[in-house]
Amino acid sequence: MSTLKKVTKAGILIIGALIMSILLASTYVIISKAAESSEPPGSTEEVGPVEVLKATVVESFDWSQGISPYTMLADCKISVSGDQEAMYIDITTGVVGKASVLGVKDVKIYKKGWFGIWDLVATSSGGESYDRSTMGITITYANAVKDATYKITCIHYGNVNGYTEGENDSGAFVYSFYSD
């Protein structure tokens, strides 16, 4: 009997090894490569018509809001507020010294869509000022959707003995406003 037990045990081990080999051999290997792009995801596919918004240049404002110059081109600050009528976007920048030209350009408003893809929903060419150390623009986006996720990008630039520009991204935020 002990010989039969050994043979049966060995047979079970061999059959188990064969079944595992078959299962492993029939497993598919999926190889995936991500495409590299400098554009935000989804920016090449526009969901609908992209609005072109007008920016209003604001040449005087209070720097005590936490913006602090750290080099020739100061921080670019994107602030968002809103009500039932619209989303209000303020973008401020500055330079150390006096710039022959100072501005904000290529403002893009993205809304997060299906599967986390950023859809470009509005743009603005921005605005610029001359012979100043600070400036800002204000944009009104009337088609903002409450509780949707947005992000805003722009380029700010200045020329104080040499042209410099920098990119800015607000990061993702949920647009919610207080309503009575």
GROMACS .gro file of C-alpha atoms in nm, residues 39-115:
model
   77
   39GLU     CA    1   0.033   6.960  -2.406
   40PRO     CA    2  -0.211   6.892  -2.121
   41PRO     CA    3  -0.405   6.566  -2.169
   42GLY     CA    4  -0.708   6.614  -2.389
   43SER     CA    5  -0.593   6.953  -2.515
   44THR     CA    6  -0.577   6.841  -2.876
   45GLU     CA    7  -0.937   6.723  -2.875
   46GLU     CA    8  -1.178   7.010  -2.830
   47VAL     CA    9  -1.518   6.899  -2.709
   48GLY     CA   10  -1.703   7.193  -2.856
   49PRO     CA   11  -1.633   7.546  -2.964
   50VAL     CA   12  -1.370   7.715  -2.751
   51GLU     CA   13  -1.471   8.059  -2.628
   52VAL     CA   14  -1.236   8.351  -2.683
   53LEU     CA   15  -1.263   8.586  -2.384
   54LYS     CA   16  -1.159   8.951  -2.346
   55ALA     CA   17  -0.914   9.044  -2.071
   56THR     CA   18  -0.927   9.385  -1.903
   57VAL     CA   19  -0.590   9.530  -1.802
   58VAL     CA   20  -0.562   9.646  -1.438
   59GLU     CA   21  -0.255   9.864  -1.388
   60SER     CA   22  -0.280   9.940  -1.016
   61PHE     CA   23  -0.344   9.693  -0.734
   62ASP     CA   24  -0.234   9.609  -0.381
   63TRP     CA   25   0.081   9.390  -0.359
   64SER     CA   26   0.005   9.301   0.004
   65GLN     CA   27  -0.201   9.003  -0.117
   66GLY     CA   28   0.099   8.772  -0.075
   67ILE     CA   29   0.275   8.822  -0.407
   68SER     CA   30   0.645   8.873  -0.352
   69PRO     CA   31   0.906   8.945  -0.619
   70TYR     CA   32   1.196   8.701  -0.601
   71THR     CA   33   1.389   8.784  -0.915
   72MET     CA   34   1.348   9.010  -1.216
   73LEU     CA   35   1.005   8.859  -1.297
   74ALA     CA   36   0.778   8.839  -0.991
   75ASP     CA   37   0.527   8.566  -0.905
   76CYS     CA   38   0.225   8.533  -1.128
   77LYS     CA   39  -0.087   8.486  -0.919
   78ILE     CA   40  -0.414   8.341  -1.054
   79SER     CA   41  -0.718   8.417  -0.837
   80VAL     CA   42  -1.070   8.288  -0.904
   81SER     CA   43  -1.403   8.400  -0.761
   82GLY     CA   44  -1.759   8.378  -0.882
   83ASP     CA   45  -2.131   8.412  -0.835
   84GLN     CA   46  -2.443   8.292  -1.017
   85GLU     CA   47  -2.350   8.509  -1.316
   86ALA     CA   48  -1.991   8.408  -1.395
   87MET     CA   49  -1.643   8.295  -1.291
   88TYR     CA   50  -1.411   8.593  -1.238
   89ILE     CA   51  -1.041   8.536  -1.300
   90ASP     CA   52  -0.772   8.782  -1.189
   91ILE     CA   53  -0.411   8.729  -1.295
   92THR     CA   54  -0.139   8.956  -1.155
   93THR     CA   55   0.233   8.980  -1.219
   94GLY     CA   56   0.521   9.221  -1.174
   95VAL     CA   57   0.892   9.281  -1.211
   96VAL     CA   58   1.172   9.417  -0.998
   97GLY     CA   59   1.233   9.760  -1.144
   98LYS     CA   60   1.035   9.910  -1.430
   99ALA     CA   61   0.953   9.701  -1.736
  100SER     CA   62   0.933   9.848  -2.082
  101VAL     CA   63   0.662   9.585  -2.139
  102LEU     CA   64   0.486   9.367  -1.881
  103GLY     CA   65   0.200   9.131  -1.953
  104VAL     CA   66   0.003   8.809  -1.934
  105LYS     CA   67  -0.074   8.609  -2.248
  106ASP     CA   68  -0.205   8.274  -2.371
  107VAL     CA   69  -0.463   8.232  -2.093
  108LYS     CA   70  -0.634   7.894  -2.121
  109ILE     CA   71  -0.925   7.764  -1.914
  110TYR     CA   72  -0.957   7.385  -1.892
  111LYS     CA   73  -1.249   7.186  -1.754
  112LYS     CA   74  -1.200   6.828  -1.638
  113GLY     CA   75  -1.411   6.595  -1.849
  114TRP     CA   76  -1.469   6.222  -1.877
  115PHE     CA   77  -1.190   5.996  -1.749
   0.00000   0.00000   0.00000
